[in-house]
Amino acid sequence: MRQIINISITQDLAKSVEQLMQSDGYATKSELFRDLLRMRLGKGIYQELQASRQELAIGKGKVLRTLKDLR
């Protein structure tokens, strides 16, 4: 189910939105904002993954060889 959200932006941002739509091929403003939100949400997941990799690199990880190791 979709929900409609209205936002207010400055004229400069509105111009930037129009430019992004044209340069990146977005058909609608909604499509552009959905894509921007997905990218932002994905960035958080990427940062969590990087933090996990750093922990593994310093030896804070555990090798799981069986399903019992998950417990």
Tab-separated table of N, CA and C in Angstrom:
chain	number	residue	atom	x	y	z
A	1	MET	N	0.839	-1.175	0.000
A	1	MET	CA	0.000	0.000	0.000
A	1	MET	C	0.887	1.242	0.000
A	2	ARG	N	0.561	2.173	-0.810
A	2	ARG	CA	1.340	3.404	-0.910
A	2	ARG	C	0.765	4.466	0.011
A	3	GLN	N	1.651	5.345	0.458
A	3	GLN	CA	1.245	6.479	1.274
A	3	GLN	C	1.775	7.739	0.610
A	4	ILE	N	0.961	8.760	0.541
A	4	ILE	CA	1.374	10.021	-0.062
A	4	ILE	C	1.989	10.897	1.018
A	5	ILE	N	3.186	11.429	0.722
A	5	ILE	CA	3.882	12.331	1.626
A	5	ILE	C	4.197	13.602	0.852
A	6	ASN	N	3.829	14.739	1.388
A	6	ASN	CA	4.123	16.029	0.762
A	6	ASN	C	5.309	16.668	1.465
A	7	ILE	N	6.193	17.296	0.690
A	7	ILE	CA	7.332	17.997	1.279
A	7	ILE	C	7.411	19.406	0.708
A	8	SER	N	8.028	20.301	1.463
A	8	SER	CA	8.297	21.660	0.997
A	8	SER	C	9.796	21.797	0.803
A	9	ILE	N	10.201	22.332	-0.347
A	9	ILE	CA	11.619	22.545	-0.620
A	9	ILE	C	11.803	23.942	-1.200
A	10	THR	N	13.034	24.434	-1.145
A	10	THR	CA	13.330	25.750	-1.705
A	10	THR	C	13.278	25.689	-3.229
A	11	GLN	N	13.231	26.867	-3.845
A	11	GLN	CA	13.218	26.916	-5.307
A	11	GLN	C	14.504	26.332	-5.887
A	12	ASP	N	15.626	26.579	-5.203
A	12	ASP	CA	16.899	26.026	-5.684
A	12	ASP	C	16.867	24.500	-5.683
A	13	LEU	N	16.332	23.920	-4.604
A	13	LEU	CA	16.228	22.459	-4.553
A	13	LEU	C	15.258	21.943	-5.612
A	14	ALA	N	14.184	22.678	-5.846
A	14	ALA	CA	13.215	22.268	-6.868
A	14	ALA	C	13.877	22.240	-8.248
A	15	LYS	N	14.731	23.227	-8.512
A	15	LYS	CA	15.462	23.247	-9.784
A	15	LYS	C	16.406	22.047	-9.871
A	16	SER	N	17.054	21.741	-8.755
A	16	SER	CA	17.955	20.584	-8.728
A	16	SER	C	17.196	19.290	-8.974
A	17	VAL	N	15.996	19.194	-8.424
A	17	VAL	CA	15.155	18.011	-8.642
A	17	VAL	C	14.846	17.872	-10.126
A	18	GLU	N	14.458	18.967	-10.758
A	18	GLU	CA	14.145	18.934	-12.193
A	18	GLU	C	15.375	18.529	-13.010
A	19	GLN	N	16.543	19.064	-12.637
A	19	GLN	CA	17.773	18.722	-13.353
A	19	GLN	C	18.112	17.244	-13.192
A	20	LEU	N	17.969	16.729	-11.969
A	20	LEU	CA	18.229	15.303	-11.737
A	20	LEU	C	17.265	14.429	-12.527
A	21	MET	N	16.011	14.843	-12.578
A	21	MET	CA	15.021	14.067	-13.330
A	21	MET	C	15.443	13.964	-14.789
A	22	GLN	N	15.867	15.081	-15.358
A	22	GLN	CA	16.255	15.087	-16.767
A	22	GLN	C	17.559	14.333	-17.001
A	23	SER	N	18.562	14.605	-16.167
A	23	SER	CA	19.879	14.008	-16.411
A	23	SER	C	19.919	12.511	-16.113
A	24	ASP	N	19.140	12.073	-15.118
A	24	ASP	CA	19.182	10.663	-14.714
A	24	ASP	C	18.003	9.851	-15.240
A	25	GLY	N	17.110	10.492	-15.972
A	25	GLY	CA	16.033	9.771	-16.633
A	25	GLY	C	14.860	9.362	-15.754
A	26	TYR	N	14.618	10.094	-14.680
A	26	TYR	CA	13.457	9.789	-13.837
A	26	TYR	C	12.196	10.318	-14.505
A	27	ALA	N	11.157	9.518	-14.513
A	27	ALA	CA	9.898	9.915	-15.137
A	27	ALA	C	9.085	10.831	-14.228
A	28	THR	N	9.210	10.637	-12.919
A	28	THR	CA	8.433	11.432	-11.965
A	28	THR	C	9.304	11.827	-10.776
A	29	LYS	N	8.860	12.843	-10.059
A	29	LYS	CA	9.545	13.248	-8.828
A	29	LYS	C	9.464	12.133	-7.793
A	30	SER	N	8.345	11.449	-7.749
A	30	SER	CA	8.195	10.343	-6.797
A	30	SER	C	9.248	9.271	-7.041
A	31	GLU	N	9.477	8.959	-8.301
A	31	GLU	CA	10.483	7.951	-8.649
A	31	GLU	C	11.868	8.389	-8.167
A	32	LEU	N	12.192	9.656	-8.366
A	32	LEU	CA	13.475	10.195	-7.926
A	32	LEU	C	13.623	10.093	-6.409
A	33	PHE	N	12.609	10.530	-5.672
A	33	PHE	CA	12.704	10.512	-4.215
A	33	PHE	C	12.717	9.092	-3.655
A	34	ARG	N	11.974	8.181	-4.265
A	34	ARG	CA	12.038	6.778	-3.822
A	34	ARG	C	13.453	6.226	-3.992
A	35	ASP	N	14.077	6.541	-5.125
A	35	ASP	CA	15.431	6.068	-5.380
A	35	ASP	C	16.419	6.678	-4.382
A	36	LEU	N	16.284	7.970	-4.099
A	36	LEU	CA	17.160	8.626	-3.126
A	36	LEU	C	17.009	8.002	-1.742
A	37	LEU	N	15.781	7.706	-1.345
A	37	LEU	CA	15.549	7.073	-0.045
A	37	LEU	C	16.153	5.677	0.008
A	38	ARG	N	15.984	4.922	-1.061
A	38	ARG	CA	16.570	3.574	-1.098
A	38	ARG	C	18.090	3.634	-0.983
A	39	MET	N	18.702	4.600	-1.673
A	39	MET	CA	20.159	4.742	-1.598
A	39	MET	C	20.586	5.102	-0.180
A	40	ARG	N	19.860	5.994	0.453
A	40	ARG	CA	20.206	6.417	1.821
A	40	ARG	C	20.044	5.264	2.802
A	41	LEU	N	18.970	4.514	2.673
A	41	LEU	CA	18.757	3.369	3.556
A	41	LEU	C	19.809	2.294	3.312
A	42	GLY	N	20.181	2.104	2.085
A	42	GLY	CA	21.217	1.138	1.745
A	42	GLY	C	22.576	1.535	2.292
A	43	LYS	N	22.812	2.832	2.408
A	43	LYS	CA	24.080	3.314	2.957
A	43	LYS	C	24.240	2.864	4.400
A	44	GLY	N	23.167	2.858	5.169
A	44	GLY	CA	23.227	2.397	6.557
A	44	GLY	C	23.600	0.932	6.641
A	45	ILE	N	23.048	0.137	5.760
A	45	ILE	CA	23.372	-1.290	5.717
A	45	ILE	C	24.842	-1.474	5.343
A	46	TYR	N	25.319	-0.680	4.397
A	46	TYR	CA	26.721	-0.758	3.985
A	46	TYR	C	27.643	-0.424	5.158
A	47	GLN	N	27.289	0.605	5.931
A	47	GLN	CA	28.116	0.987	7.081
A	47	GLN	C	28.143	-0.120	8.132
A	48	GLU	N	27.016	-0.779	8.356
A	48	GLU	CA	26.976	-1.903	9.298
A	48	GLU	C	27.870	-3.043	8.814
A	49	LEU	N	27.840	-3.299	7.523
A	49	LEU	CA	28.683	-4.347	6.947
A	49	LEU	C	30.162	-4.010	7.120
A	50	GLN	N	30.522	-2.754	6.876
A	50	GLN	CA	31.910	-2.333	7.048
A	50	GLN	C	32.354	-2.496	8.501
A	51	ALA	N	31.496	-2.138	9.455
A	51	ALA	CA	31.828	-2.283	10.874
A	51	ALA	C	32.041	-3.755	11.217
A	52	SER	N	31.202	-4.623	10.671
A	52	SER	CA	31.354	-6.062	10.911
A	52	SER	C	32.669	-6.577	10.341
A	53	ARG	N	33.029	-6.104	9.169
A	53	ARG	CA	34.292	-6.520	8.555
A	53	ARG	C	35.484	-6.080	9.403
A	54	GLN	N	35.394	-4.872	9.966
A	54	GLN	CA	36.482	-4.390	10.820
A	54	GLN	C	36.608	-5.251	12.071
A	55	GLU	N	35.485	-5.633	12.657
A	55	GLU	CA	35.512	-6.499	13.832
A	55	GLU	C	36.139	-7.851	13.494
A	56	LEU	N	35.781	-8.388	12.342
A	56	LEU	CA	36.383	-9.657	11.912
A	56	LEU	C	37.890	-9.519	11.724
A	57	ALA	N	38.309	-8.393	11.173
A	57	ALA	CA	39.730	-8.180	10.903
A	57	ALA	C	40.562	-8.126	12.184
A	58	ILE	N	39.959	-7.679	13.289
A	58	ILE	CA	40.718	-7.597	14.545
A	58	ILE	C	40.473	-8.803	15.442
A	59	GLY	N	39.815	-9.816	14.884
A	59	GLY	CA	39.666	-11.073	15.613
A	59	GLY	C	38.442	-11.207	16.489
A	60	LYS	N	37.450	-10.355	16.302
A	60	LYS	CA	36.238	-10.444	17.117
A	60	LYS	C	35.191	-11.373	16.512
A	61	GLY	N	35.523	-12.014	15.415
A	61	GLY	CA	34.570	-12.903	14.765
A	61	GLY	C	34.664	-14.325	15.281
A	62	LYS	N	33.687	-15.126	14.894
A	62	LYS	CA	33.657	-16.535	15.275
A	62	LYS	C	33.332	-17.346	14.026
A	63	VAL	N	34.113	-18.367	13.772
A	63	VAL	CA	33.873	-19.234	12.622
A	63	VAL	C	32.759	-20.210	12.982
A	64	LEU	N	31.727	-20.238	12.177
A	64	LEU	CA	30.594	-21.136	12.388
A	64	LEU	C	30.728	-22.310	11.432
A	65	ARG	N	30.870	-23.485	11.994
A	65	ARG	CA	31.052	-24.675	11.162
A	65	ARG	C	29.783	-25.535	11.090
A	66	THR	N	28.920	-25.401	12.101
A	66	THR	CA	27.682	-26.184	12.131
A	66	THR	C	26.539	-25.287	12.588
A	67	LEU	N	25.317	-25.792	12.459
A	67	LEU	CA	24.160	-25.043	12.941
A	67	LEU	C	24.203	-24.857	14.457
A	68	LYS	N	24.799	-25.795	15.165
A	68	LYS	CA	24.921	-25.669	16.624
A	68	LYS	C	25.759	-24.455	17.010
A	69	ASP	N	26.712	-24.095	16.155
A	69	ASP	CA	27.559	-22.937	16.435
A	69	ASP	C	26.769	-21.629	16.458
A	70	LEU	N	25.607	-21.611	15.842
A	70	LEU	CA	24.774	-20.415	15.837
A	70	LEU	C	24.171	-20.125	17.206
A	71	ARG	N	24.086	-21.131	18.049
A	71	ARG	CA	23.436	-20.965	19.346
A	71	ARG	C	24.356	-20.473	20.381
